[in-house]
Amino acid sequence: MTQHAEKARRYAVLAGAHGWCTDEGDEHRPAVFEYNRLDALTVARWGDYGEYAQHCANSKDLKKQIRVADYIANADAARAAGVVVIPDVTERQLGKAEFFARRAAGVEQLMRHGGFAARRSAELEWNMREAEVETGFTRDDPNPIRREKVRKKYRALCNRDRKS
């Protein structure tokens, strides 16, 4: 049953990445095409579109991520055909939306398997683990300068909540 659920989730993410027509339009208004950029990046990270797309989706450069997401949804062809294209997040919101989506998935995993009862405590733990991964140091490193780098990154991740 778990395999069927995972397969269904994969197809749902793939469908969101390829997009859907929300309004067929008529002679007075154009058709509307919507797609999910976060789903497109997820599909690119799976490696289904090759190593270059996977590399661009994992890149820190948002322009590369947007190009890959638009390529998977074939948004440029839709625009060329006169169709109005609406992505789920704009270029300015992509980094923040991706961060919150990754954190939400990580928090759900921590709450399910990590023994956290409160959502906020799971979010703070995820932020600390993410800070450890990004800096390459642990929170209990014996070197105080390294510990401070982890704490600084942790505080930066916590401050993203206030800016949303």
mmCIF file of C-alpha atoms in Angstrom:
data_model
loop_
_atom_site.group_PDB
_atom_site.id
_atom_site.type_symbol
_atom_site.label_atom_id
_atom_site.label_comp_id
_atom_site.label_asym_id
_atom_site.label_seq_id
_atom_site.Cartn_x
_atom_site.Cartn_y
_atom_site.Cartn_z
ATOM 1 C CA MET A 1 0.000 0.000 0.000
ATOM 2 C CA THR A 2 2.877 2.343 0.780
ATOM 3 C CA GLN A 3 4.341 1.750 -2.662
ATOM 4 C CA HIS A 4 1.021 2.621 -4.307
ATOM 5 C CA ALA A 5 0.752 5.809 -2.245
ATOM 6 C CA GLU A 6 4.311 6.822 -3.171
ATOM 7 C CA LYS A 7 3.616 6.110 -6.839
ATOM 8 C CA ALA A 8 0.427 8.196 -6.703
ATOM 9 C CA ARG A 9 2.295 11.047 -5.005
ATOM 10 C CA ARG A 10 4.961 10.933 -7.693
ATOM 11 C CA TYR A 11 2.332 11.158 -10.437
ATOM 12 C CA ALA A 12 0.612 14.049 -8.644
ATOM 13 C CA VAL A 13 3.894 15.972 -8.392
ATOM 14 C CA LEU A 14 4.610 15.247 -12.061
ATOM 15 C CA ALA A 15 1.133 16.490 -13.039
ATOM 16 C CA GLY A 16 1.653 19.700 -11.079
ATOM 17 C CA ALA A 17 5.012 20.216 -12.755
ATOM 18 C CA HIS A 18 3.567 19.817 -16.259
ATOM 19 C CA GLY A 19 0.675 22.171 -15.517
ATOM 20 C CA TRP A 20 -2.990 22.268 -16.383
ATOM 21 C CA CYS A 21 -5.432 24.456 -18.299
ATOM 22 C CA THR A 22 -7.730 26.354 -15.918
ATOM 23 C CA ASP A 23 -9.618 28.349 -18.552
ATOM 24 C CA GLU A 24 -9.970 27.378 -22.189
ATOM 25 C CA GLY A 25 -10.774 30.950 -23.181
ATOM 26 C CA ASP A 26 -12.764 32.070 -26.221
ATOM 27 C CA GLU A 27 -12.440 34.650 -28.982
ATOM 28 C CA HIS A 28 -12.470 37.519 -26.461
ATOM 29 C CA ARG A 29 -10.093 36.206 -23.806
ATOM 30 C CA PRO A 30 -7.019 33.965 -23.997
ATOM 31 C CA ALA A 31 -6.682 30.535 -22.449
ATOM 32 C CA VAL A 32 -5.050 30.266 -19.025
ATOM 33 C CA PHE A 33 -2.331 27.727 -18.186
ATOM 34 C CA GLU A 34 -1.135 27.210 -14.593
ATOM 35 C CA TYR A 35 1.744 25.146 -13.266
ATOM 36 C CA ASN A 36 3.602 24.523 -10.034
ATOM 37 C CA ARG A 37 7.265 25.629 -10.051
ATOM 38 C CA LEU A 38 8.060 23.838 -6.802
ATOM 39 C CA ASP A 39 6.758 20.571 -8.252
ATOM 40 C CA ALA A 40 8.811 21.161 -11.413
ATOM 41 C CA LEU A 41 11.951 21.617 -9.329
ATOM 42 C CA THR A 42 11.147 18.426 -7.424
ATOM 43 C CA VAL A 43 10.799 16.505 -10.692
ATOM 44 C CA ALA A 44 14.085 17.954 -11.963
ATOM 45 C CA ARG A 45 15.821 16.901 -8.728
ATOM 46 C CA TRP A 46 14.618 13.329 -9.240
ATOM 47 C CA GLY A 47 16.876 13.189 -12.291
ATOM 48 C CA ASP A 48 14.150 12.342 -14.819
ATOM 49 C CA TYR A 49 15.260 15.201 -17.078
ATOM 50 C CA GLY A 50 18.981 14.475 -16.935
ATOM 51 C CA GLU A 51 21.978 15.594 -14.933
ATOM 52 C CA TYR A 52 22.016 19.170 -16.231
ATOM 53 C CA ALA A 53 18.422 19.808 -15.153
ATOM 54 C CA GLN A 54 19.160 18.161 -11.815
ATOM 55 C CA HIS A 55 22.236 20.365 -11.353
ATOM 56 C CA CYS A 56 20.291 23.534 -12.237
ATOM 57 C CA ALA A 57 17.419 22.611 -9.890
ATOM 58 C CA ASN A 58 19.887 22.091 -7.028
ATOM 59 C CA SER A 59 21.744 25.313 -7.831
ATOM 60 C CA LYS A 60 21.547 28.349 -5.550
ATOM 61 C CA ASP A 61 21.005 30.511 -8.664
ATOM 62 C CA LEU A 62 17.268 31.263 -8.832
ATOM 63 C CA LYS A 63 17.429 32.116 -12.537
ATOM 64 C CA LYS A 64 18.633 28.598 -13.333
ATOM 65 C CA GLN A 65 15.892 27.104 -11.162
ATOM 66 C CA ILE A 66 13.239 29.203 -12.907
ATOM 67 C CA ARG A 67 14.551 28.217 -16.357
ATOM 68 C CA VAL A 68 14.386 24.516 -15.462
ATOM 69 C CA ALA A 69 10.890 24.827 -13.984
ATOM 70 C CA ASP A 70 9.656 26.731 -17.047
ATOM 71 C CA TYR A 71 11.280 24.157 -19.337
ATOM 72 C CA ILE A 72 9.564 21.231 -17.618
ATOM 73 C CA ALA A 73 6.162 22.947 -17.786
ATOM 74 C CA ASN A 74 6.864 24.124 -21.366
ATOM 75 C CA ALA A 75 5.731 27.612 -20.367
ATOM 76 C CA ASP A 76 7.603 29.375 -23.196
ATOM 77 C CA ALA A 77 5.708 27.413 -25.847
ATOM 78 C CA ALA A 78 2.422 28.270 -24.150
ATOM 79 C CA ARG A 79 3.336 31.967 -24.059
ATOM 80 C CA ALA A 80 4.320 31.838 -27.732
ATOM 81 C CA ALA A 81 0.902 30.359 -28.540
ATOM 82 C CA GLY A 82 -0.811 33.314 -26.857
ATOM 83 C CA VAL A 83 -1.805 31.493 -23.690
ATOM 84 C CA VAL A 84 -1.632 33.301 -20.338
ATOM 85 C CA VAL A 85 0.837 31.422 -18.114
ATOM 86 C CA ILE A 86 0.439 31.625 -14.330
ATOM 87 C CA PRO A 87 3.068 29.939 -12.131
ATOM 88 C CA ASP A 88 2.276 29.133 -8.495
ATOM 89 C CA VAL A 89 5.017 31.451 -7.206
ATOM 90 C CA THR A 90 6.660 34.445 -8.825
ATOM 91 C CA GLU A 91 10.384 34.822 -9.359
ATOM 92 C CA ARG A 92 10.733 36.937 -6.225
ATOM 93 C CA GLN A 93 8.925 34.416 -4.016
ATOM 94 C CA LEU A 94 10.574 31.212 -5.238
ATOM 95 C CA GLY A 95 13.398 31.059 -2.693
ATOM 96 C CA LYS A 96 11.127 31.708 0.263
ATOM 97 C CA ALA A 97 8.408 29.331 -0.958
ATOM 98 C CA GLU A 98 10.944 26.562 -1.524
ATOM 99 C CA PHE A 99 12.440 27.089 1.942
ATOM 100 C CA PHE A 100 9.027 26.856 3.613
ATOM 101 C CA ALA A 101 8.066 23.787 1.548
ATOM 102 C CA ARG A 102 11.323 22.003 2.460
ATOM 103 C CA ARG A 103 10.893 22.945 6.098
ATOM 104 C CA ALA A 104 7.256 21.797 6.180
ATOM 105 C CA ALA A 105 8.275 18.396 4.806
ATOM 106 C CA GLY A 106 11.121 18.140 7.306
ATOM 107 C CA VAL A 107 8.889 19.158 10.206
ATOM 108 C CA GLU A 108 6.296 16.543 9.260
ATOM 109 C CA GLN A 109 9.058 13.924 9.198
ATOM 110 C CA LEU A 110 10.351 15.057 12.604
ATOM 111 C CA MET A 111 6.875 15.031 14.130
ATOM 112 C CA ARG A 112 6.164 11.577 12.735
ATOM 113 C CA HIS A 113 9.460 9.918 13.640
ATOM 114 C CA GLY A 114 11.314 12.334 15.920
ATOM 115 C CA GLY A 115 8.944 12.394 18.854
ATOM 116 C CA PHE A 116 8.113 16.115 18.720
ATOM 117 C CA ALA A 117 4.635 16.984 19.975
ATOM 118 C CA ALA A 118 4.649 20.706 19.205
ATOM 119 C CA ARG A 119 5.033 21.983 15.660
ATOM 120 C CA ARG A 120 7.146 24.984 16.689
ATOM 121 C CA SER A 121 9.682 22.848 18.546
ATOM 122 C CA ALA A 122 9.986 20.629 15.455
ATOM 123 C CA GLU A 123 10.515 23.736 13.295
ATOM 124 C CA LEU A 124 13.275 24.974 15.586
ATOM 125 C CA GLU A 125 14.961 21.559 15.546
ATOM 126 C CA TRP A 126 14.755 21.471 11.731
ATOM 127 C CA ASN A 127 16.315 24.950 11.607
ATOM 128 C CA MET A 128 19.180 23.771 13.823
ATOM 129 C CA ARG A 129 19.764 20.658 11.716
ATOM 130 C CA GLU A 130 19.695 22.747 8.542
ATOM 131 C CA ALA A 131 22.211 25.176 10.071
ATOM 132 C CA GLU A 132 24.484 22.243 10.896
ATOM 133 C CA VAL A 133 24.253 20.940 7.341
ATOM 134 C CA GLU A 134 24.877 24.332 5.739
ATOM 135 C CA THR A 135 27.861 25.229 7.932
ATOM 136 C CA GLY A 136 29.320 21.749 8.164
ATOM 137 C CA PHE A 137 29.756 22.024 11.936
ATOM 138 C CA THR A 138 27.740 20.532 14.789
ATOM 139 C CA ARG A 139 25.910 22.465 17.496
ATOM 140 C CA ASP A 140 28.171 21.010 20.204
ATOM 141 C CA ASP A 141 31.478 21.514 18.377
ATOM 142 C CA PRO A 142 34.345 22.070 20.858
ATOM 143 C CA ASN A 143 35.617 25.065 18.860
ATOM 144 C CA PRO A 144 33.684 28.183 19.993
ATOM 145 C CA ILE A 145 34.113 29.955 16.642
ATOM 146 C CA ARG A 146 32.477 27.031 14.806
ATOM 147 C CA ARG A 147 29.686 26.879 17.389
ATOM 148 C CA GLU A 148 29.065 30.578 16.842
ATOM 149 C CA LYS A 149 28.842 30.052 13.063
ATOM 150 C CA VAL A 150 26.194 27.385 13.592
ATOM 151 C CA ARG A 151 24.261 29.626 15.987
ATOM 152 C CA LYS A 152 24.473 32.553 13.568
ATOM 153 C CA LYS A 153 23.110 30.456 10.710
ATOM 154 C CA TYR A 154 20.418 29.074 13.017
ATOM 155 C CA ARG A 155 19.330 32.584 13.999
ATOM 156 C CA ALA A 156 19.230 33.590 10.314
ATOM 157 C CA LEU A 157 16.946 30.645 9.554
ATOM 158 C CA CYS A 158 14.708 31.499 12.529
ATOM 159 C CA ASN A 159 14.511 35.115 11.390
ATOM 160 C CA ARG A 160 13.016 34.025 8.056
ATOM 161 C CA ASP A 161 9.783 33.327 9.946
ATOM 162 C CA ARG A 162 9.461 36.951 10.982
ATOM 163 C CA LYS A 163 9.977 38.227 7.435
ATOM 164 C CA SER A 164 7.194 36.123 5.940
#
